[in-house]
Amino acid sequence: MEQSAISMTTVAPARMSAKSRRAALVAAIFLMATSAIGPGFITQTATFTTKLGAAFAFAILASILIDFVVQLNIWRIVTLTKMRASDLANAAFPGSGYLLAILVIVGGLFFNIGNIGGTGLGINAMIGLDPKLGGAISALLSIGIFLSKRAGMAVDRFIVLAGILMIALTVYVAFASAPPVGDALFQTFLPSTIDFATITTIVGGTVGGYITYSGAHRLLDKGTVGIENLGAVNRAALTGIAVTGLMRYVLFLAVLGVVAGGAVIDVSGAGANPAAQAFQAATGNIGLRIFGVIFWAAAITSVIGAAYTSVSFVTIFKRDITERARSIATVIFIAVSLFFYVIITTPPAQMLVFVGGLNGLILPIGLSIFIYAAWARSDLMRGYRYPRWLLVLGVLVCALTWYMGYKSIGPIFALLAA
């Protein structure tokens, strides 16, 4: 029987019908996509496009290339080993699984604080409700979804629908804002400015922290594992990367058109909602309301995805944890996120930018463990000959993320004091 999107049980049998396999792959693609194109990414794109203009296109390209290497490696290794990320880390390098789990859970908690803030910003754009109250209502709704016995199928369909609506609306706004496409394409490859903190933050917001493992763990829970499923998994990973990459660039163009047109966007005020301002400038009040719906949908699916993936790492500390205990842990995870969201005074939009940077700092640690496993522990993949080209790319990207993290740690934490 197919497991729900929020189930955290052990791996299902590898034998699956073609229909079940397709459903699992589509669910993994959209879970990865909606996590990568959540409120953090949308807010970060509006903030950095306002700051850097067309030069931000280079950061988008860098994030897509890094995403390509990271996701292909993570999805492949999890599929072949049939192990969760923390279990694999412990098997490859004893003790590292506990460190990875703690980092992902803590990073996921911070990200969920930002995600709840994103739901508040979405509701504020829709009906003008105070973001704190809107975030609280949305968090309680998320808790209700996790407590529902039939939540899995509803969540799957909601995530797919939200992803399609996000893409459609953003394409419309990109056309409406009439961006300088020529300048954007030129600076995609020859930027006037390169900002490592910006690249680290946007990478962290799209593939850092829990996002790295969301799609892979979803495939694991669905039983889409083993070498027999590797081809389908690779195609799903590439499809997910293509969808998120296209969405990133189109959203950037939408905001760039607004900025290039002379609109002034507030990115640091207490009530700042940069992306909402950009959409409103391009499409008027109706566009603002529609944006609010999509932003809220992106945020609440990210709340669900962050909670699901983060709590999936808890099993490394208690392997005999029951389904009921996992549900309670997930509810507590969201409740704690809500508590900190309510008491933290950092503006929601600024928090969304910070948590992307924080998860960008976590990314190289987990990636290093996985690359080591692929390089030195082929026994964990049952003797599978790992592609050397993918391994070399993984090493290069791993080194790059470490360097970017080193260059960016100061500016990223400075966001909290800004």
Short mmCIF file of C-alpha atoms in Angstrom, two decimals:
data_model
loop_
_atom_site.label_atom_id
_atom_site.label_comp_id
_atom_site.label_asym_id
_atom_site.label_seq_id
_atom_site.Cartn_x
_atom_site.Cartn_y
_atom_site.Cartn_z
CA MET A 1 0.00 0.00 0.00
CA GLU A 2 1.29 3.42 -0.90
CA GLN A 3 2.51 5.44 2.07
CA SER A 4 1.49 9.03 2.72
CA ALA A 5 3.73 12.03 2.12
CA ILE A 6 4.11 12.52 5.86
CA SER A 7 4.73 8.90 6.76
CA MET A 8 8.09 8.14 8.29
CA THR A 9 7.97 4.38 8.40
CA THR A 10 10.70 2.08 7.14
CA VAL A 11 11.45 1.62 3.49
CA ALA A 12 8.68 0.01 1.46
CA PRO A 13 9.31 -3.05 -0.70
CA ALA A 14 11.33 -2.31 -3.83
CA ARG A 15 8.81 -3.93 -6.17
CA MET A 16 6.27 -1.38 -7.33
CA SER A 17 3.75 -1.09 -10.09
CA ALA A 18 4.51 1.37 -12.89
CA LYS A 19 1.67 3.61 -11.71
CA SER A 20 2.93 3.63 -8.11
CA ARG A 21 6.47 4.32 -9.28
CA ARG A 22 5.33 7.29 -11.38
CA ALA A 23 3.29 8.64 -8.49
CA ALA A 24 6.28 8.35 -6.16
CA LEU A 25 8.57 10.12 -8.62
CA VAL A 26 6.08 12.93 -9.26
CA ALA A 27 5.59 13.38 -5.51
CA ALA A 28 9.37 13.50 -4.96
CA ILE A 29 9.83 16.01 -7.79
CA PHE A 30 7.19 18.37 -6.45
CA LEU A 31 8.26 17.93 -2.83
CA MET A 32 11.76 18.96 -3.85
CA ALA A 33 10.44 21.75 -6.09
CA THR A 34 8.02 23.26 -3.57
CA SER A 35 10.71 23.06 -0.89
CA ALA A 36 13.23 24.71 -3.22
CA ILE A 37 10.72 27.33 -4.43
CA GLY A 38 9.33 28.15 -1.04
CA PRO A 39 8.80 31.54 0.60
CA GLY A 40 12.49 31.82 1.46
CA PHE A 41 13.59 31.55 -2.15
CA ILE A 42 10.87 33.91 -3.38
CA THR A 43 11.78 36.52 -0.76
CA GLN A 44 15.53 36.06 -1.32
CA THR A 45 15.09 36.53 -5.07
CA ALA A 46 13.14 39.77 -4.61
CA THR A 47 15.64 41.04 -2.02
CA PHE A 48 18.80 40.26 -3.98
CA THR A 49 17.41 41.33 -7.36
CA THR A 50 16.58 44.69 -5.78
CA LYS A 51 20.14 44.85 -4.41
CA LEU A 52 22.16 43.53 -7.38
CA GLY A 53 19.90 44.06 -10.38
CA ALA A 54 20.73 41.99 -13.46
CA ALA A 55 23.98 40.76 -11.83
CA PHE A 56 21.89 38.47 -9.63
CA ALA A 57 21.40 36.28 -12.72
CA PHE A 58 24.88 34.86 -12.13
CA ALA A 59 23.87 33.73 -8.64
CA ILE A 60 20.81 32.03 -10.15
CA LEU A 61 23.01 30.17 -12.65
CA ALA A 62 25.45 29.16 -9.89
CA SER A 63 22.59 27.84 -7.74
CA ILE A 64 21.24 25.76 -10.64
CA LEU A 65 24.65 24.20 -11.38
CA ILE A 66 25.31 23.45 -7.72
CA ASP A 67 21.77 22.06 -7.39
CA PHE A 68 22.42 19.76 -10.37
CA VAL A 69 25.52 18.20 -8.82
CA VAL A 70 24.17 18.01 -5.25
CA GLN A 71 20.80 16.46 -6.07
CA LEU A 72 22.14 13.94 -8.59
CA ASN A 73 24.66 12.72 -6.03
CA ILE A 74 22.31 12.67 -3.02
CA TRP A 75 19.39 11.02 -4.85
CA ARG A 76 21.69 8.42 -6.45
CA ILE A 77 23.47 7.48 -3.21
CA VAL A 78 20.28 7.25 -1.12
CA THR A 79 18.62 5.16 -3.86
CA LEU A 80 21.55 2.75 -4.12
CA THR A 81 22.22 2.32 -0.39
CA LYS A 82 18.50 2.26 0.56
CA MET A 83 19.46 4.20 3.69
CA ARG A 84 18.40 7.52 5.19
CA ALA A 85 21.04 10.25 5.09
CA SER A 86 21.89 10.00 8.80
CA ASP A 87 22.15 6.18 8.72
CA LEU A 88 24.37 6.35 5.65
CA ALA A 89 26.58 8.96 7.32
CA ASN A 90 27.03 6.75 10.39
CA ALA A 91 27.84 3.76 8.23
CA ALA A 92 30.37 5.70 6.17
CA PHE A 93 31.95 7.65 9.01
CA PRO A 94 30.87 6.52 12.52
CA GLY A 95 29.29 9.29 14.55
CA SER A 96 28.83 11.69 11.63
CA GLY A 97 25.17 10.68 11.26
CA TYR A 98 24.36 12.15 14.64
CA LEU A 99 26.09 15.42 13.74
CA LEU A 100 24.27 15.58 10.40
CA ALA A 101 20.93 14.87 12.06
CA ILE A 102 21.43 17.61 14.65
CA LEU A 103 22.44 20.13 11.97
CA VAL A 104 19.50 19.28 9.71
CA ILE A 105 16.99 19.34 12.57
CA VAL A 106 18.30 22.67 13.89
CA GLY A 107 18.52 24.10 10.38
CA GLY A 108 15.03 22.80 9.61
CA LEU A 109 13.73 24.43 12.77
CA PHE A 110 15.13 27.81 11.74
CA PHE A 111 13.81 27.30 8.23
CA ASN A 112 10.39 26.47 9.59
CA ILE A 113 10.37 29.66 11.62
CA GLY A 114 10.89 31.44 8.31
CA ASN A 115 8.31 29.27 6.56
CA ILE A 116 5.67 30.13 9.15
CA GLY A 117 6.66 33.75 8.65
CA GLY A 118 6.08 33.18 4.94
CA THR A 119 2.53 31.98 5.55
CA GLY A 120 1.94 35.15 7.57
CA LEU A 121 3.27 37.31 4.73
CA GLY A 122 1.08 35.45 2.25
CA ILE A 123 -2.08 35.98 4.28
CA ASN A 124 -1.08 39.61 4.81
CA ALA A 125 -0.85 40.05 1.02
CA MET A 126 -4.23 38.35 0.55
CA ILE A 127 -6.39 40.07 3.16
CA GLY A 128 -4.15 42.43 5.12
CA LEU A 129 -4.10 40.32 8.31
CA ASP A 130 -1.18 40.87 10.70
CA PRO A 131 1.66 38.46 9.67
CA LYS A 132 2.09 37.14 13.23
CA LEU A 133 -1.58 36.15 13.44
CA GLY A 134 -1.60 34.76 9.92
CA GLY A 135 1.48 32.67 10.69
CA ALA A 136 -0.10 31.31 13.87
CA ILE A 137 -3.28 30.29 12.02
CA SER A 138 -1.27 28.58 9.29
CA ALA A 139 0.92 26.71 11.79
CA LEU A 140 -2.16 25.39 13.56
CA LEU A 141 -3.55 24.29 10.19
CA SER A 142 -0.29 22.44 9.46
CA ILE A 143 -0.53 20.69 12.83
CA GLY A 144 -4.09 19.65 11.94
CA ILE A 145 -2.85 18.21 8.63
CA PHE A 146 -0.25 16.07 10.39
CA LEU A 147 -2.84 14.80 12.84
CA SER A 148 -5.27 13.85 10.07
CA LYS A 149 -5.26 10.17 9.12
CA ARG A 150 -5.97 10.96 5.45
CA ALA A 151 -3.50 13.81 5.13
CA GLY A 152 -1.07 12.03 2.79
CA MET A 153 -3.09 12.03 -0.41
CA ALA A 154 -4.42 15.54 0.18
CA VAL A 155 -0.92 16.87 0.81
CA ASP A 156 0.41 15.19 -2.35
CA ARG A 157 -2.27 16.79 -4.51
CA PHE A 158 -1.97 20.14 -2.80
CA ILE A 159 1.80 20.26 -3.34
CA VAL A 160 1.44 19.48 -7.06
CA LEU A 161 -1.34 22.06 -7.51
CA ALA A 162 0.61 24.70 -5.60
CA GLY A 163 3.68 24.10 -7.78
CA ILE A 164 1.72 24.46 -11.01
CA LEU A 165 -0.02 27.63 -9.81
CA MET A 166 3.28 29.16 -8.68
CA ILE A 167 4.86 28.59 -12.09
CA ALA A 168 1.82 29.89 -14.03
CA LEU A 169 1.48 33.07 -11.98
CA THR A 170 5.19 33.84 -12.09
CA VAL A 171 5.34 33.42 -15.88
CA TYR A 172 2.42 35.85 -16.18
CA VAL A 173 4.11 38.44 -13.95
CA ALA A 174 7.40 38.03 -15.84
CA PHE A 175 5.64 38.95 -19.09
CA ALA A 176 3.76 41.81 -17.42
CA SER A 177 6.90 43.37 -15.92
CA ALA A 178 8.79 43.46 -19.29
CA PRO A 179 12.30 42.77 -17.90
CA PRO A 180 15.54 43.68 -19.76
CA VAL A 181 16.15 40.13 -20.94
CA GLY A 182 19.27 40.97 -22.95
CA ASP A 183 21.10 42.48 -19.97
CA ALA A 184 19.97 39.58 -17.76
CA LEU A 185 21.34 36.99 -20.20
CA PHE A 186 24.65 38.87 -20.54
CA GLN A 187 25.13 39.13 -16.78
CA THR A 188 24.19 35.50 -16.29
CA PHE A 189 27.67 34.67 -17.56
CA LEU A 190 29.56 37.97 -17.14
CA PRO A 191 28.19 39.61 -14.01
CA SER A 192 29.19 43.12 -12.99
CA THR A 193 29.20 41.98 -9.33
CA ILE A 194 29.81 38.61 -7.64
CA ASP A 195 28.54 38.37 -4.06
CA PHE A 196 29.44 35.08 -2.32
CA ALA A 197 27.08 35.69 0.59
CA THR A 198 24.24 36.08 -1.90
CA ILE A 199 25.14 32.87 -3.74
CA THR A 200 25.49 30.92 -0.47
CA THR A 201 22.13 32.22 0.73
CA ILE A 202 20.27 31.42 -2.49
CA VAL A 203 21.90 27.97 -2.65
CA GLY A 204 20.96 27.36 0.98
CA GLY A 205 17.40 28.46 0.27
CA THR A 206 17.04 26.04 -2.63
CA VAL A 207 19.18 23.00 -1.83
CA GLY A 208 20.66 23.53 1.66
CA GLY A 209 19.75 21.91 4.97
CA TYR A 210 16.67 19.67 4.94
CA ILE A 211 15.86 20.51 1.28
CA THR A 212 18.83 18.43 0.14
CA TYR A 213 17.21 15.26 1.50
CA SER A 214 13.47 15.93 1.11
CA GLY A 215 13.01 14.33 -2.31
CA ALA A 216 15.49 11.52 -1.61
CA HIS A 217 13.81 10.54 1.67
CA ARG A 218 10.44 10.67 -0.06
CA LEU A 219 11.66 8.13 -2.63
CA LEU A 220 12.98 6.00 0.21
CA ASP A 221 9.62 6.01 2.01
CA LYS A 222 7.90 5.06 -1.25
CA GLY A 223 10.29 2.16 -1.91
CA THR A 224 11.69 3.63 -5.14
CA VAL A 225 15.18 2.36 -4.39
CA GLY A 226 17.81 -0.01 -5.74
CA ILE A 227 19.76 -0.08 -8.97
CA GLU A 228 16.65 -1.17 -10.88
CA ASN A 229 15.07 2.22 -10.19
CA LEU A 230 18.21 4.30 -10.75
CA GLY A 231 17.34 5.40 -14.29
CA ALA A 232 13.90 6.64 -13.25
CA VAL A 233 15.35 8.36 -10.18
CA ASN A 234 17.95 10.18 -12.29
CA ARG A 235 15.27 11.37 -14.72
CA ALA A 236 13.13 12.55 -11.81
CA ALA A 237 16.07 14.43 -10.28
CA LEU A 238 16.87 16.11 -13.60
CA THR A 239 13.20 17.01 -14.11
CA GLY A 240 12.99 18.50 -10.64
CA ILE A 241 16.17 20.51 -11.20
CA ALA A 242 14.88 21.75 -14.57
CA VAL A 243 11.53 22.82 -13.07
CA THR A 244 13.13 24.62 -10.13
CA GLY A 245 15.81 26.19 -12.33
CA LEU A 246 13.23 27.56 -14.76
CA MET A 247 11.13 28.87 -11.89
CA ARG A 248 14.13 30.58 -10.32
CA TYR A 249 15.06 32.39 -13.51
CA VAL A 250 11.51 33.39 -14.42
CA LEU A 251 10.89 34.76 -10.92
CA PHE A 252 14.15 36.71 -11.14
CA LEU A 253 13.06 38.19 -14.49
CA ALA A 254 9.68 39.16 -13.04
CA VAL A 255 11.29 41.11 -10.20
CA LEU A 256 14.03 42.52 -12.44
CA GLY A 257 11.42 44.02 -14.75
CA VAL A 258 9.85 45.84 -11.81
CA VAL A 259 13.20 47.09 -10.48
CA ALA A 260 14.41 48.15 -13.92
CA GLY A 261 11.15 50.04 -14.38
CA GLY A 262 12.04 52.28 -11.46
CA ALA A 263 9.84 50.84 -8.71
CA VAL A 264 11.23 51.27 -5.20
CA ILE A 265 11.05 48.06 -3.13
CA ASP A 266 11.49 48.05 0.65
CA VAL A 267 13.66 45.09 1.66
CA SER A 268 14.50 45.90 5.29
CA GLY A 269 11.51 47.56 6.97
CA ALA A 270 9.66 45.83 9.80
CA GLY A 271 6.70 45.12 7.54
CA ALA A 272 8.70 44.61 4.35
CA ASN A 273 7.43 42.01 1.88
CA PRO A 274 9.71 42.57 -1.15
CA ALA A 275 8.18 39.91 -3.40
CA ALA A 276 4.64 41.15 -2.74
CA GLN A 277 5.69 44.69 -3.61
CA ALA A 278 7.24 43.48 -6.86
CA PHE A 279 4.14 41.50 -7.88
CA GLN A 280 1.86 44.40 -7.00
CA ALA A 281 3.97 46.83 -9.00
CA ALA A 282 3.74 44.54 -12.02
CA THR A 283 0.10 43.41 -11.86
CA GLY A 284 -1.76 45.73 -9.48
CA ASN A 285 -3.94 44.82 -6.50
CA ILE A 286 -5.45 41.73 -8.13
CA GLY A 287 -1.96 40.38 -8.72
CA LEU A 288 -1.09 41.12 -5.10
CA ARG A 289 -4.03 39.00 -3.85
CA ILE A 290 -3.19 36.14 -6.20
CA PHE A 291 0.44 36.38 -5.14
CA GLY A 292 -0.68 36.12 -1.53
CA VAL A 293 -2.46 32.84 -2.26
CA ILE A 294 0.55 31.38 -4.05
CA PHE A 295 3.03 32.64 -1.46
CA TRP A 296 0.92 31.15 1.32
CA ALA A 297 0.66 27.85 -0.56
CA ALA A 298 4.43 27.80 -1.09
CA ALA A 299 4.99 28.54 2.58
CA ILE A 300 2.60 26.00 4.05
CA THR A 301 3.90 23.22 1.79
CA SER A 302 7.38 24.17 2.96
CA VAL A 303 6.23 24.00 6.60
CA ILE A 304 5.01 20.46 5.90
CA GLY A 305 8.15 19.51 3.96
CA ALA A 306 10.52 20.90 6.59
CA ALA A 307 8.70 19.16 9.42
CA TYR A 308 8.51 15.84 7.54
CA THR A 309 12.17 15.80 6.51
CA SER A 310 13.59 17.14 9.77
CA VAL A 311 11.69 14.66 11.93
CA SER A 312 12.75 11.82 9.60
CA PHE A 313 16.26 12.35 11.02
CA VAL A 314 15.02 11.70 14.57
CA THR A 315 15.01 7.96 13.88
CA ILE A 316 18.82 7.93 14.14
CA PHE A 317 18.45 8.61 17.88
CA LYS A 318 15.52 6.23 18.52
CA ARG A 319 15.09 3.48 15.94
CA ASP A 320 12.09 1.88 17.63
CA ILE A 321 10.09 5.13 17.66
CA THR A 322 6.42 4.46 16.98
CA GLU A 323 4.23 6.07 14.35
CA ARG A 324 2.29 7.85 17.08
CA ALA A 325 5.49 9.19 18.63
CA ARG A 326 6.67 10.46 15.24
CA SER A 327 3.39 12.30 14.75
CA ILE A 328 3.71 13.88 18.19
CA ALA A 329 7.33 14.84 17.44
CA THR A 330 6.24 16.50 14.20
CA VAL A 331 3.50 18.45 15.94
CA ILE A 332 5.98 19.55 18.62
CA PHE A 333 8.45 20.57 15.91
CA ILE A 334 5.87 22.87 14.28
CA ALA A 335 4.70 24.20 17.65
CA VAL A 336 8.26 25.10 18.69
CA SER A 337 8.79 26.79 15.31
CA LEU A 338 5.63 28.81 15.89
CA PHE A 339 6.71 29.79 19.41
CA PHE A 340 10.03 31.20 18.20
CA TYR A 341 8.35 32.91 15.25
CA VAL A 342 6.02 34.73 17.63
CA ILE A 343 8.75 35.91 20.02
CA ILE A 344 11.50 36.73 17.48
CA THR A 345 11.48 40.41 16.50
CA THR A 346 13.43 39.96 13.25
CA PRO A 347 11.14 40.95 10.33
CA PRO A 348 9.74 37.85 8.56
CA ALA A 349 11.28 38.73 5.19
CA GLN A 350 14.70 39.24 6.77
CA MET A 351 14.38 35.93 8.66
CA LEU A 352 13.62 34.13 5.38
CA VAL A 353 16.85 35.47 3.89
CA PHE A 354 18.88 34.53 7.00
CA VAL A 355 17.65 30.92 7.20
CA GLY A 356 18.63 30.37 3.58
CA GLY A 357 22.15 31.46 4.43
CA LEU A 358 22.23 29.26 7.54
CA ASN A 359 21.23 26.18 5.55
CA GLY A 360 23.83 27.12 2.94
CA LEU A 361 26.43 26.80 5.69
CA ILE A 362 25.09 23.34 6.63
CA LEU A 363 25.15 22.07 3.03
CA PRO A 364 28.93 21.39 2.67
CA ILE A 365 29.02 19.23 5.81
CA GLY A 366 26.40 16.77 4.60
CA LEU A 367 27.71 16.84 1.03
CA SER A 368 31.23 16.02 2.24
CA ILE A 369 29.97 12.91 4.03
CA PHE A 370 28.06 11.72 0.96
CA ILE A 371 30.99 12.31 -1.40
CA TYR A 372 33.25 10.38 0.96
CA ALA A 373 30.77 7.48 0.98
CA ALA A 374 30.64 7.46 -2.83
CA TRP A 375 34.43 7.62 -3.09
CA ALA A 376 35.54 5.18 -0.38
CA ARG A 377 32.54 3.01 0.57
CA SER A 378 31.31 1.30 -2.57
CA ASP A 379 30.39 -1.64 -0.35
CA LEU A 380 27.45 0.42 0.96
CA MET A 381 26.18 0.54 -2.63
CA ARG A 382 26.60 -3.20 -3.07
CA GLY A 383 29.64 -2.83 -5.32
CA TYR A 384 28.02 -0.35 -7.72
CA ARG A 385 30.64 1.45 -9.83
CA TYR A 386 29.96 5.10 -9.13
CA PRO A 387 30.39 7.40 -12.19
CA ARG A 388 33.74 9.15 -11.85
CA TRP A 389 32.57 12.29 -13.66
CA LEU A 390 29.76 12.75 -11.16
CA LEU A 391 32.11 12.07 -8.27
CA VAL A 392 34.65 14.64 -9.52
CA LEU A 393 31.90 17.23 -9.95
CA GLY A 394 30.73 16.42 -6.44
CA VAL A 395 34.21 17.02 -5.02
CA LEU A 396 34.54 20.34 -6.86
CA VAL A 397 31.11 21.55 -5.73
CA CYS A 398 31.82 20.38 -2.18
CA ALA A 399 35.04 22.44 -2.12
CA LEU A 400 33.17 25.41 -3.60
CA THR A 401 30.42 25.28 -0.97
CA TRP A 402 33.04 25.15 1.80
CA TYR A 403 34.78 28.22 0.34
CA MET A 404 31.52 30.12 -0.09
CA GLY A 405 30.52 29.25 3.46
CA TYR A 406 33.84 30.54 4.79
CA LYS A 407 33.48 33.81 2.86
CA SER A 408 29.83 34.25 3.81
CA ILE A 409 29.47 33.30 7.49
CA GLY A 410 29.97 36.84 8.78
CA PRO A 411 27.58 38.62 6.36
CA ILE A 412 24.91 35.94 6.84
CA PHE A 413 24.76 36.22 10.63
CA ALA A 414 24.93 39.99 10.32
CA LEU A 415 21.45 39.77 8.75
CA LEU A 416 20.00 39.11 12.22
CA ALA A 417 21.47 42.31 13.56
CA ALA A 418 20.63 44.43 10.51
#
